[in-house]
């Protein structure tokens, strides 16, 4: 599929009658830093596991790194680094043994890369995996996913359990890899991560993609976050969304004409006024409310 790292066409997975993903279409270009957005239950993990051949699709087709997910799973896994949302390891093993096992399965000497990653992530390799906190287990999964220098990283909710300093270091590592040509596919419901680091993103809703574009274009809904202190009631501004009031301060999303808002506010006693771009979380809620259509 040319320079496409991921290509899915009408990819569908049902668990009996329960929907996993439904006619999902997705393209991720090689070298992209791509965000995959959706709440729990939207189909993010099912998409990832289907793309990696860990579960078989009900219908549709997909290629990863130009390889068919059904025929070429072994080669896909060889060239991909995968971090599942929940990491699990054999009990009784020390961290260094888990990392060596992961490298041996790929028939690669990853000792230098593993040592560097463990130092940067402050991971103690002598501890037994069952004694690790959730965050430190996540670090082990990160090192296993990255140490063999894969062409494609597929990361499913990667920062859960990591403290803010470790989250920052983790994304520094991802950015370094991406600059060297690694494709990063980041599945997350932490929308600030997507907005800060990804160049493109797709929004998944009930198993289907409802929006896919650059993060910058996804943000161009036309809505503005208005925050003000003054005498204003909601019924005076029909059609506004996400209205909140606290301690004399009113905040809402406004999608109408600026002149209409100015005319209404001109007759009011307004003490303070700010107009700002909405954040990505508000934008994604907009897509969910509109079913993927810009308002």
PDB file of C-alpha atoms in Angstrom:
ATOM      1  CA  UNK A   1       0.000   0.000   0.000  1.00  0.00           C
ATOM      2  CA  UNK A   2       2.825   2.426  -0.862  1.00  0.00           C
ATOM      3  CA  UNK A   3       3.944   4.517   2.119  1.00  0.00           C
ATOM      4  CA  UNK A   4       0.993   3.612   4.308  1.00  0.00           C
ATOM      5  CA  UNK A   5       1.913   2.241   7.719  1.00  0.00           C
ATOM      6  CA  UNK A   6      -1.713   1.232   8.392  1.00  0.00           C
ATOM      7  CA  UNK A   7      -4.550   0.785   5.924  1.00  0.00           C
ATOM      8  CA  UNK A   8      -7.969  -0.597   6.874  1.00  0.00           C
ATOM      9  CA  UNK A   9     -10.996  -0.892   4.604  1.00  0.00           C
ATOM     10  CA  UNK A  10     -14.443  -1.818   5.976  1.00  0.00           C
ATOM     11  CA  UNK A  11     -12.709  -3.619   8.836  1.00  0.00           C
ATOM     12  CA  UNK A  12     -15.358  -5.252  11.016  1.00  0.00           C
ATOM     13  CA  UNK A  13     -15.212  -7.343  14.172  1.00  0.00           C
ATOM     14  CA  UNK A  14     -18.236  -8.676  16.001  1.00  0.00           C
ATOM     15  CA  UNK A  15     -18.173 -10.781  19.167  1.00  0.00           C
ATOM     16  CA  UNK A  16     -21.294 -12.802  18.487  1.00  0.00           C
ATOM     17  CA  UNK A  17     -23.928 -10.070  18.235  1.00  0.00           C
ATOM     18  CA  UNK A  18     -21.844  -7.533  20.150  1.00  0.00           C
ATOM     19  CA  UNK A  19     -20.168  -4.854  18.059  1.00  0.00           C
ATOM     20  CA  UNK A  20     -16.424  -4.399  18.290  1.00  0.00           C
ATOM     21  CA  UNK A  21     -15.740  -2.333  15.164  1.00  0.00           C
ATOM     22  CA  UNK A  22     -18.035  -1.845  12.184  1.00  0.00           C
ATOM     23  CA  UNK A  23     -16.829  -1.086   8.620  1.00  0.00           C
ATOM     24  CA  UNK A  24     -13.893   0.905   9.920  1.00  0.00           C
ATOM     25  CA  UNK A  25     -11.804   2.793   7.351  1.00  0.00           C
ATOM     26  CA  UNK A  26      -8.430   4.156   8.391  1.00  0.00           C
ATOM     27  CA  UNK A  27      -5.177   5.271   6.766  1.00  0.00           C
ATOM     28  CA  UNK A  28      -1.980   6.152   8.636  1.00  0.00           C
ATOM     29  CA  UNK A  29       0.957   7.359   6.546  1.00  0.00           C
ATOM     30  CA  UNK A  30       4.479   6.102   7.234  1.00  0.00           C
ATOM     31  CA  UNK A  31       6.365   8.456   9.556  1.00  0.00           C
ATOM     32  CA  UNK A  32       3.213   9.964  11.047  1.00  0.00           C
ATOM     33  CA  UNK A  33       2.576  10.649  14.738  1.00  0.00           C
ATOM     34  CA  UNK A  34      -1.066   9.616  14.743  1.00  0.00           C
ATOM     35  CA  UNK A  35      -3.680   9.869  17.476  1.00  0.00           C
ATOM     36  CA  UNK A  36      -6.606   7.481  17.832  1.00  0.00           C
ATOM     37  CA  UNK A  37      -9.299   9.099  19.952  1.00  0.00           C
ATOM     38  CA  UNK A  38     -12.339   7.639  21.639  1.00  0.00           C
ATOM     39  CA  UNK A  39     -13.801   6.799  25.046  1.00  0.00           C
ATOM     40  CA  UNK A  40     -13.727   3.333  26.574  1.00  0.00           C
ATOM     41  CA  UNK A  41     -15.932   0.976  24.564  1.00  0.00           C
ATOM     42  CA  UNK A  42     -15.650   2.929  21.301  1.00  0.00           C
ATOM     43  CA  UNK A  43     -13.566   0.177  19.659  1.00  0.00           C
ATOM     44  CA  UNK A  44      -9.975   1.428  20.049  1.00  0.00           C
ATOM     45  CA  UNK A  45      -8.482  -1.732  21.542  1.00  0.00           C
ATOM     46  CA  UNK A  46     -10.462  -3.987  19.199  1.00  0.00           C
ATOM     47  CA  UNK A  47      -9.053  -2.032  16.244  1.00  0.00           C
ATOM     48  CA  UNK A  48      -5.492  -2.380  17.525  1.00  0.00           C
ATOM     49  CA  UNK A  49      -5.778  -6.108  18.249  1.00  0.00           C
ATOM     50  CA  UNK A  50      -7.376  -6.778  14.873  1.00  0.00           C
ATOM     51  CA  UNK A  51      -4.651  -4.852  13.031  1.00  0.00           C
ATOM     52  CA  UNK A  52      -1.999  -6.922  14.810  1.00  0.00           C
ATOM     53  CA  UNK A  53      -3.732 -10.207  13.980  1.00  0.00           C
ATOM     54  CA  UNK A  54      -4.320 -10.976  17.668  1.00  0.00           C
ATOM     55  CA  UNK A  55      -8.028 -11.392  16.881  1.00  0.00           C
ATOM     56  CA  UNK A  56      -9.494 -12.282  13.495  1.00  0.00           C
ATOM     57  CA  UNK A  57     -11.752  -9.782  11.714  1.00  0.00           C
ATOM     58  CA  UNK A  58     -15.330 -10.724  10.899  1.00  0.00           C
ATOM     59  CA  UNK A  59     -14.989  -9.020   7.510  1.00  0.00           C
ATOM     60  CA  UNK A  60     -13.065  -6.329   5.676  1.00  0.00           C
ATOM     61  CA  UNK A  61      -9.339  -6.098   5.037  1.00  0.00           C
ATOM     62  CA  UNK A  62      -6.276  -4.361   6.446  1.00  0.00           C
ATOM     63  CA  UNK A  63      -2.562  -4.048   5.849  1.00  0.00           C
ATOM     64  CA  UNK A  64       0.125  -3.012   8.327  1.00  0.00           C
ATOM     65  CA  UNK A  65       3.473  -1.900   6.838  1.00  0.00           C
ATOM     66  CA  UNK A  66       2.122  -3.116   3.498  1.00  0.00           C
ATOM     67  CA  UNK A  67       1.547  -6.629   4.888  1.00  0.00           C
ATOM     68  CA  UNK A  68      -1.773  -8.444   5.106  1.00  0.00           C
ATOM     69  CA  UNK A  69      -2.932  -8.827   8.712  1.00  0.00           C
ATOM     70  CA  UNK A  70      -4.156 -12.383   8.123  1.00  0.00           C
ATOM     71  CA  UNK A  71      -1.293 -13.822   6.035  1.00  0.00           C
ATOM     72  CA  UNK A  72       1.679 -11.881   7.378  1.00  0.00           C
ATOM     73  CA  UNK A  73       1.051 -11.560  11.109  1.00  0.00           C
ATOM     74  CA  UNK A  74       4.477 -12.911  12.097  1.00  0.00           C
ATOM     75  CA  UNK A  75       6.330 -10.372   9.933  1.00  0.00           C
ATOM     76  CA  UNK A  76       4.055  -7.551  11.155  1.00  0.00           C
ATOM     77  CA  UNK A  77       4.780  -8.391  14.796  1.00  0.00           C
ATOM     78  CA  UNK A  78       8.517  -8.587  14.029  1.00  0.00           C
ATOM     79  CA  UNK A  79       8.557  -5.031  12.669  1.00  0.00           C
ATOM     80  CA  UNK A  80       6.096  -3.521  15.162  1.00  0.00           C
ATOM     81  CA  UNK A  81       6.341  -2.505  18.801  1.00  0.00           C
ATOM     82  CA  UNK A  82       3.063  -3.020  20.661  1.00  0.00           C
ATOM     83  CA  UNK A  83       2.109  -1.774  24.106  1.00  0.00           C
ATOM     84  CA  UNK A  84      -1.275  -3.126  25.261  1.00  0.00           C
ATOM     85  CA  UNK A  85      -3.454  -1.115  27.613  1.00  0.00           C
ATOM     86  CA  UNK A  86      -2.940  -3.789  30.305  1.00  0.00           C
ATOM     87  CA  UNK A  87       0.513  -5.320  30.658  1.00  0.00           C
ATOM     88  CA  UNK A  88       0.963  -8.800  32.140  1.00  0.00           C
ATOM     89  CA  UNK A  89       4.152 -10.826  32.676  1.00  0.00           C
ATOM     90  CA  UNK A  90       5.187 -14.225  34.013  1.00  0.00           C
ATOM     91  CA  UNK A  91       5.386 -14.193  37.802  1.00  0.00           C
ATOM     92  CA  UNK A  92       8.740 -14.942  39.376  1.00  0.00           C
ATOM     93  CA  UNK A  93      10.715 -13.167  36.670  1.00  0.00           C
ATOM     94  CA  UNK A  94      12.861 -10.118  37.263  1.00  0.00           C
ATOM     95  CA  UNK A  95      12.484  -7.113  34.990  1.00  0.00           C
ATOM     96  CA  UNK A  96      15.817  -7.800  33.255  1.00  0.00           C
ATOM     97  CA  UNK A  97      14.678 -11.364  32.532  1.00  0.00           C
ATOM     98  CA  UNK A  98      11.419 -10.141  30.990  1.00  0.00           C
ATOM     99  CA  UNK A  99      13.333  -7.705  28.775  1.00  0.00           C
ATOM    100  CA  UNK A 100      15.790 -10.432  27.705  1.00  0.00           C
ATOM    101  CA  UNK A 101      12.940 -12.833  26.930  1.00  0.00           C
ATOM    102  CA  UNK A 102      11.241 -10.191  24.785  1.00  0.00           C
ATOM    103  CA  UNK A 103      14.498  -9.532  22.901  1.00  0.00           C
ATOM    104  CA  UNK A 104      15.258 -13.255  22.499  1.00  0.00           C
ATOM    105  CA  UNK A 105      11.816 -13.876  21.009  1.00  0.00           C
ATOM    106  CA  UNK A 106      12.744 -11.337  18.335  1.00  0.00           C
ATOM    107  CA  UNK A 107      16.246 -12.821  18.019  1.00  0.00           C
ATOM    108  CA  UNK A 108      17.870  -9.450  18.630  1.00  0.00           C
ATOM    109  CA  UNK A 109      20.495  -8.161  21.042  1.00  0.00           C
ATOM    110  CA  UNK A 110      18.680  -5.256  22.667  1.00  0.00           C
ATOM    111  CA  UNK A 111      20.834  -4.839  25.765  1.00  0.00           C
ATOM    112  CA  UNK A 112      22.167  -1.361  24.935  1.00  0.00           C
ATOM    113  CA  UNK A 113      18.762   0.030  23.964  1.00  0.00           C
ATOM    114  CA  UNK A 114      17.095  -1.572  26.994  1.00  0.00           C
ATOM    115  CA  UNK A 115      19.697  -0.123  29.363  1.00  0.00           C
ATOM    116  CA  UNK A 116      19.206   3.361  27.931  1.00  0.00           C
ATOM    117  CA  UNK A 117      15.408   3.150  28.127  1.00  0.00           C
ATOM    118  CA  UNK A 118      15.469   1.776  31.680  1.00  0.00           C
ATOM    119  CA  UNK A 119      17.749   4.604  32.785  1.00  0.00           C
ATOM    120  CA  UNK A 120      15.549   7.266  31.203  1.00  0.00           C
ATOM    121  CA  UNK A 121      12.368   5.766  32.634  1.00  0.00           C
ATOM    122  CA  UNK A 122      13.959   5.092  36.051  1.00  0.00           C
ATOM    123  CA  UNK A 123      13.107   1.396  35.930  1.00  0.00           C
ATOM    124  CA  UNK A 124      14.794  -0.984  38.401  1.00  0.00           C
ATOM    125  CA  UNK A 125      15.624  -4.138  36.416  1.00  0.00           C
ATOM    126  CA  UNK A 126      16.357  -6.264  39.513  1.00  0.00           C
ATOM    127  CA  UNK A 127      12.819  -6.155  40.859  1.00  0.00           C
ATOM    128  CA  UNK A 128      10.399  -9.024  40.314  1.00  0.00           C
ATOM    129  CA  UNK A 129       7.466  -8.131  38.113  1.00  0.00           C
ATOM    130  CA  UNK A 130       4.866  -9.091  40.711  1.00  0.00           C
ATOM    131  CA  UNK A 131       6.368  -6.519  43.100  1.00  0.00           C
ATOM    132  CA  UNK A 132       6.006  -3.641  40.620  1.00  0.00           C
ATOM    133  CA  UNK A 133       3.427  -0.884  40.796  1.00  0.00           C
ATOM    134  CA  UNK A 134       1.023  -0.419  37.879  1.00  0.00           C
ATOM    135  CA  UNK A 135       3.146   2.446  36.566  1.00  0.00           C
ATOM    136  CA  UNK A 136       6.370   0.426  36.702  1.00  0.00           C
ATOM    137  CA  UNK A 137       4.710  -2.513  34.947  1.00  0.00           C
ATOM    138  CA  UNK A 138       3.732  -0.037  32.231  1.00  0.00           C
ATOM    139  CA  UNK A 139       7.406   1.003  31.983  1.00  0.00           C
ATOM    140  CA  UNK A 140       8.420  -2.627  31.426  1.00  0.00           C
ATOM    141  CA  UNK A 141       5.871  -2.832  28.614  1.00  0.00           C
ATOM    142  CA  UNK A 142       7.228   0.373  27.083  1.00  0.00           C
ATOM    143  CA  UNK A 143      10.808  -0.954  27.062  1.00  0.00           C
ATOM    144  CA  UNK A 144       9.653  -4.270  25.544  1.00  0.00           C
ATOM    145  CA  UNK A 145       7.818  -2.337  22.814  1.00  0.00           C
ATOM    146  CA  UNK A 146      10.695   0.036  21.997  1.00  0.00           C
ATOM    147  CA  UNK A 147      13.950  -1.830  22.620  1.00  0.00           C
ATOM    148  CA  UNK A 148      14.085  -3.615  19.232  1.00  0.00           C
ATOM    149  CA  UNK A 149      13.778  -0.294  17.320  1.00  0.00           C
ATOM    150  CA  UNK A 150      10.554  -1.114  15.409  1.00  0.00           C
ATOM    151  CA  UNK A 151       9.323   0.671  12.285  1.00  0.00           C
ATOM    152  CA  UNK A 152       5.859   1.102  13.780  1.00  0.00           C
ATOM    153  CA  UNK A 153       4.817   1.698  17.385  1.00  0.00           C
ATOM    154  CA  UNK A 154       1.229   0.857  18.329  1.00  0.00           C
ATOM    155  CA  UNK A 155       0.548   2.130  21.832  1.00  0.00           C
ATOM    156  CA  UNK A 156      -2.795   1.500  23.534  1.00  0.00           C
ATOM    157  CA  UNK A 157      -3.404   3.934  26.422  1.00  0.00           C
ATOM    158  CA  UNK A 158       0.349   4.109  27.113  1.00  0.00           C
ATOM    159  CA  UNK A 159       0.586   6.662  29.930  1.00  0.00           C
ATOM    160  CA  UNK A 160      -1.768   5.152  32.508  1.00  0.00           C
ATOM    161  CA  UNK A 161       0.051   4.887  35.815  1.00  0.00           C
ATOM    162  CA  UNK A 162       2.992   7.088  34.787  1.00  0.00           C
ATOM    163  CA  UNK A 163       3.637  10.204  36.856  1.00  0.00           C
ATOM    164  CA  UNK A 164       3.881  13.540  34.986  1.00  0.00           C
ATOM    165  CA  UNK A 165       7.697  13.500  34.836  1.00  0.00           C
ATOM    166  CA  UNK A 166       7.723   9.993  33.354  1.00  0.00           C
ATOM    167  CA  UNK A 167       4.958  10.930  30.914  1.00  0.00           C
ATOM    168  CA  UNK A 168       7.102  13.831  29.704  1.00  0.00           C
ATOM    169  CA  UNK A 169      10.173  11.610  29.303  1.00  0.00           C
ATOM    170  CA  UNK A 170       8.126   8.952  27.522  1.00  0.00           C
ATOM    171  CA  UNK A 171       6.881  11.451  24.941  1.00  0.00           C
ATOM    172  CA  UNK A 172      10.402  12.831  24.504  1.00  0.00           C
ATOM    173  CA  UNK A 173      11.474   9.284  23.577  1.00  0.00           C
ATOM    174  CA  UNK A 174       8.549   8.908  21.155  1.00  0.00           C
ATOM    175  CA  UNK A 175       9.337  12.243  19.495  1.00  0.00           C
ATOM    176  CA  UNK A 176      12.979  11.217  19.056  1.00  0.00           C
ATOM    177  CA  UNK A 177      11.927   7.932  17.444  1.00  0.00           C
ATOM    178  CA  UNK A 178       9.391   9.706  15.232  1.00  0.00           C
ATOM    179  CA  UNK A 179      11.998  12.190  13.991  1.00  0.00           C
ATOM    180  CA  UNK A 180      14.113   9.207  12.916  1.00  0.00           C
ATOM    181  CA  UNK A 181      11.209   7.850  10.846  1.00  0.00           C
ATOM    182  CA  UNK A 182       9.288   5.599  13.239  1.00  0.00           C
ATOM    183  CA  UNK A 183       5.518   5.736  12.785  1.00  0.00           C
ATOM    184  CA  UNK A 184       3.684   6.249  16.076  1.00  0.00           C
ATOM    185  CA  UNK A 185       0.045   5.182  16.456  1.00  0.00           C
ATOM    186  CA  UNK A 186      -1.207   6.412  19.823  1.00  0.00           C
ATOM    187  CA  UNK A 187      -4.582   5.209  21.063  1.00  0.00           C
ATOM    188  CA  UNK A 188      -5.780   7.334  23.957  1.00  0.00           C
ATOM    189  CA  UNK A 189      -8.712   8.983  25.676  1.00  0.00           C
ATOM    190  CA  UNK A 190      -6.327  11.542  27.247  1.00  0.00           C
ATOM    191  CA  UNK A 191      -7.015  14.204  24.662  1.00  0.00           C
ATOM    192  CA  UNK A 192      -4.382  16.645  25.868  1.00  0.00           C
ATOM    193  CA  UNK A 193      -1.737  14.087  24.828  1.00  0.00           C
ATOM    194  CA  UNK A 194      -3.163  13.878  21.318  1.00  0.00           C
ATOM    195  CA  UNK A 195      -3.358  17.658  20.986  1.00  0.00           C
ATOM    196  CA  UNK A 196       0.196  18.199  22.243  1.00  0.00           C
ATOM    197  CA  UNK A 197       2.068  15.509  20.333  1.00  0.00           C
ATOM    198  CA  UNK A 198       0.122  14.166  17.342  1.00  0.00           C
ATOM    199  CA  UNK A 199       0.056  15.669  13.849  1.00  0.00           C
ATOM    200  CA  UNK A 200      -3.013  13.740  12.658  1.00  0.00           C
ATOM    201  CA  UNK A 201      -5.841  12.007  14.480  1.00  0.00           C
ATOM    202  CA  UNK A 202      -8.984   9.949  13.976  1.00  0.00           C
ATOM    203  CA  UNK A 203     -12.082   9.977  16.161  1.00  0.00           C
ATOM    204  CA  UNK A 204     -13.840   6.629  16.662  1.00  0.00           C
ATOM    205  CA  UNK A 205     -17.481   6.416  17.720  1.00  0.00           C
ATOM    206  CA  UNK A 206     -19.408   3.172  18.238  1.00  0.00           C
ATOM    207  CA  UNK A 207     -16.851   1.191  16.219  1.00  0.00           C
ATOM    208  CA  UNK A 208     -16.595   3.524  13.209  1.00  0.00           C
ATOM    209  CA  UNK A 209     -14.359   6.460  12.293  1.00  0.00           C
ATOM    210  CA  UNK A 210     -16.394   9.676  12.356  1.00  0.00           C
ATOM    211  CA  UNK A 211     -13.552  12.157  11.719  1.00  0.00           C
ATOM    212  CA  UNK A 212      -9.961  11.898  10.473  1.00  0.00           C
ATOM    213  CA  UNK A 213      -7.703  14.844   9.685  1.00  0.00           C
ATOM    214  CA  UNK A 214      -4.803  16.904  10.970  1.00  0.00           C
ATOM    215  CA  UNK A 215      -5.216  17.846  14.626  1.00  0.00           C
ATOM    216  CA  UNK A 216      -5.195  21.476  13.509  1.00  0.00           C
ATOM    217  CA  UNK A 217      -8.113  20.973  11.108  1.00  0.00           C
ATOM    218  CA  UNK A 218     -10.075  18.888  13.591  1.00  0.00           C
ATOM    219  CA  UNK A 219      -9.921  21.892  15.886  1.00  0.00           C
ATOM    220  CA  UNK A 220     -11.519  24.170  13.295  1.00  0.00           C
ATOM    221  CA  UNK A 221     -15.142  23.684  14.329  1.00  0.00           C
ATOM    222  CA  UNK A 222     -15.848  27.408  14.328  1.00  0.00           C
ATOM    223  CA  UNK A 223     -16.778  27.286  18.018  1.00  0.00           C
ATOM    224  CA  UNK A 224     -15.147  29.571  20.590  1.00  0.00           C
ATOM    225  CA  UNK A 225     -14.938  29.252  24.351  1.00  0.00           C
ATOM    226  CA  UNK A 226     -16.418  32.443  25.837  1.00  0.00           C
ATOM    227  CA  UNK A 227     -15.758  33.239  29.498  1.00  0.00           C
ATOM    228  CA  UNK A 228     -17.132  36.388  31.111  1.00  0.00           C
ATOM    229  CA  UNK A 229     -18.153  38.057  34.361  1.00  0.00           C
ATOM    230  CA  UNK A 230     -21.359  40.020  34.138  1.00  0.00           C
ATOM    231  CA  UNK A 231     -25.129  40.009  33.903  1.00  0.00           C
ATOM    232  CA  UNK A 232     -26.010  37.397  31.285  1.00  0.00           C
ATOM    233  CA  UNK A 233     -28.608  34.618  31.294  1.00  0.00           C
ATOM    234  CA  UNK A 234     -28.510  31.480  29.159  1.00  0.00           C
ATOM    235  CA  UNK A 235     -31.892  32.138  27.526  1.00  0.00           C
ATOM    236  CA  UNK A 236     -30.450  35.331  26.023  1.00  0.00           C
ATOM    237  CA  UNK A 237     -28.035  33.241  23.914  1.00  0.00           C
ATOM    238  CA  UNK A 238     -29.991  30.420  22.211  1.00  0.00           C
ATOM    239  CA  UNK A 239     -27.952  27.572  20.786  1.00  0.00           C
ATOM    240  CA  UNK A 240     -24.877  27.870  23.010  1.00  0.00           C
ATOM    241  CA  UNK A 241     -23.356  24.675  24.398  1.00  0.00           C
ATOM    242  CA  UNK A 242     -21.621  23.582  27.588  1.00  0.00           C
ATOM    243  CA  UNK A 243     -22.936  26.480  29.692  1.00  0.00           C
ATOM    244  CA  UNK A 244     -21.475  26.695  33.214  1.00  0.00           C
ATOM    245  CA  UNK A 245     -21.848  29.288  35.969  1.00  0.00           C
ATOM    246  CA  UNK A 246     -19.638  29.602  39.040  1.00  0.00           C
ATOM    247  CA  UNK A 247     -18.976  32.506  41.421  1.00  0.00           C
ATOM    248  CA  UNK A 248     -20.333  35.094  38.991  1.00  0.00           C
ATOM    249  CA  UNK A 249     -18.345  33.756  36.030  1.00  0.00           C
ATOM    250  CA  UNK A 250     -20.160  32.320  32.993  1.00  0.00           C
ATOM    251  CA  UNK A 251     -18.479  30.044  30.422  1.00  0.00           C
ATOM    252  CA  UNK A 252     -19.932  28.540  27.232  1.00  0.00           C
ATOM    253  CA  UNK A 253     -19.157  27.399  23.688  1.00  0.00           C
ATOM    254  CA  UNK A 254     -20.417  29.808  21.046  1.00  0.00           C
ATOM    255  CA  UNK A 255     -20.774  28.811  17.400  1.00  0.00           C
ATOM    256  CA  UNK A 256     -22.723  31.773  16.031  1.00  0.00           C
ATOM    257  CA  UNK A 257     -21.756  35.017  14.295  1.00  0.00           C
ATOM    258  CA  UNK A 258     -19.440  37.315  16.287  1.00  0.00           C
ATOM    259  CA  UNK A 259     -21.622  40.373  15.528  1.00  0.00           C
ATOM    260  CA  UNK A 260     -24.677  38.674  17.059  1.00  0.00           C
ATOM    261  CA  UNK A 261     -22.749  38.008  20.279  1.00  0.00           C
ATOM    262  CA  UNK A 262     -21.377  41.578  20.369  1.00  0.00           C
ATOM    263  CA  UNK A 263     -24.871  43.057  19.956  1.00  0.00           C
ATOM    264  CA  UNK A 264     -26.194  41.026  22.901  1.00  0.00           C
ATOM    265  CA  UNK A 265     -23.235  41.788  25.142  1.00  0.00           C
ATOM    266  CA  UNK A 266     -23.272  45.518  24.261  1.00  0.00           C
ATOM    267  CA  UNK A 267     -26.423  45.988  26.326  1.00  0.00           C
ATOM    268  CA  UNK A 268     -25.022  44.143  29.342  1.00  0.00           C
ATOM    269  CA  UNK A 269     -22.796  45.151  32.238  1.00  0.00           C
ATOM    270  CA  UNK A 270     -19.759  42.969  31.379  1.00  0.00           C
ATOM    271  CA  UNK A 271     -16.801  43.201  33.774  1.00  0.00           C
ATOM    272  CA  UNK A 272     -14.425  40.741  32.087  1.00  0.00           C
ATOM    273  CA  UNK A 273     -14.458  38.871  28.770  1.00  0.00           C
ATOM    274  CA  UNK A 274     -12.143  36.277  27.196  1.00  0.00           C
ATOM    275  CA  UNK A 275     -12.498  34.473  23.866  1.00  0.00           C
ATOM    276  CA  UNK A 276     -10.412  31.334  23.283  1.00  0.00           C
ATOM    277  CA  UNK A 277     -10.121  28.291  21.032  1.00  0.00           C
ATOM    278  CA  UNK A 278     -11.815  25.243  22.586  1.00  0.00           C
ATOM    279  CA  UNK A 279      -9.532  22.420  23.660  1.00  0.00           C
ATOM    280  CA  UNK A 280      -9.533  19.035  21.949  1.00  0.00           C
ATOM    281  CA  UNK A 281     -11.805  17.458  24.551  1.00  0.00           C
ATOM    282  CA  UNK A 282     -14.536  19.975  23.731  1.00  0.00           C
ATOM    283  CA  UNK A 283     -13.965  19.405  20.012  1.00  0.00           C
ATOM    284  CA  UNK A 284     -14.335  15.627  20.317  1.00  0.00           C
ATOM    285  CA  UNK A 285     -17.543  16.082  22.303  1.00  0.00           C
ATOM    286  CA  UNK A 286     -18.719  18.282  19.426  1.00  0.00           C
ATOM    287  CA  UNK A 287     -18.048  15.454  16.947  1.00  0.00           C
ATOM    288  CA  UNK A 288     -19.891  12.973  19.152  1.00  0.00           C
ATOM    289  CA  UNK A 289     -22.894  15.245  19.465  1.00  0.00           C
ATOM    290  CA  UNK A 290     -23.023  15.903  15.722  1.00  0.00           C
ATOM    291  CA  UNK A 291     -22.224  12.325  14.686  1.00  0.00           C
ATOM    292  CA  UNK A 292     -19.073  13.491  12.970  1.00  0.00           C
ATOM    293  CA  UNK A 293     -20.477  16.449  11.039  1.00  0.00           C
ATOM    294  CA  UNK A 294     -19.124  19.915  11.550  1.00  0.00           C
ATOM    295  CA  UNK A 295     -21.714  22.340  12.914  1.00  0.00           C
TER     296      UNK A 295
END
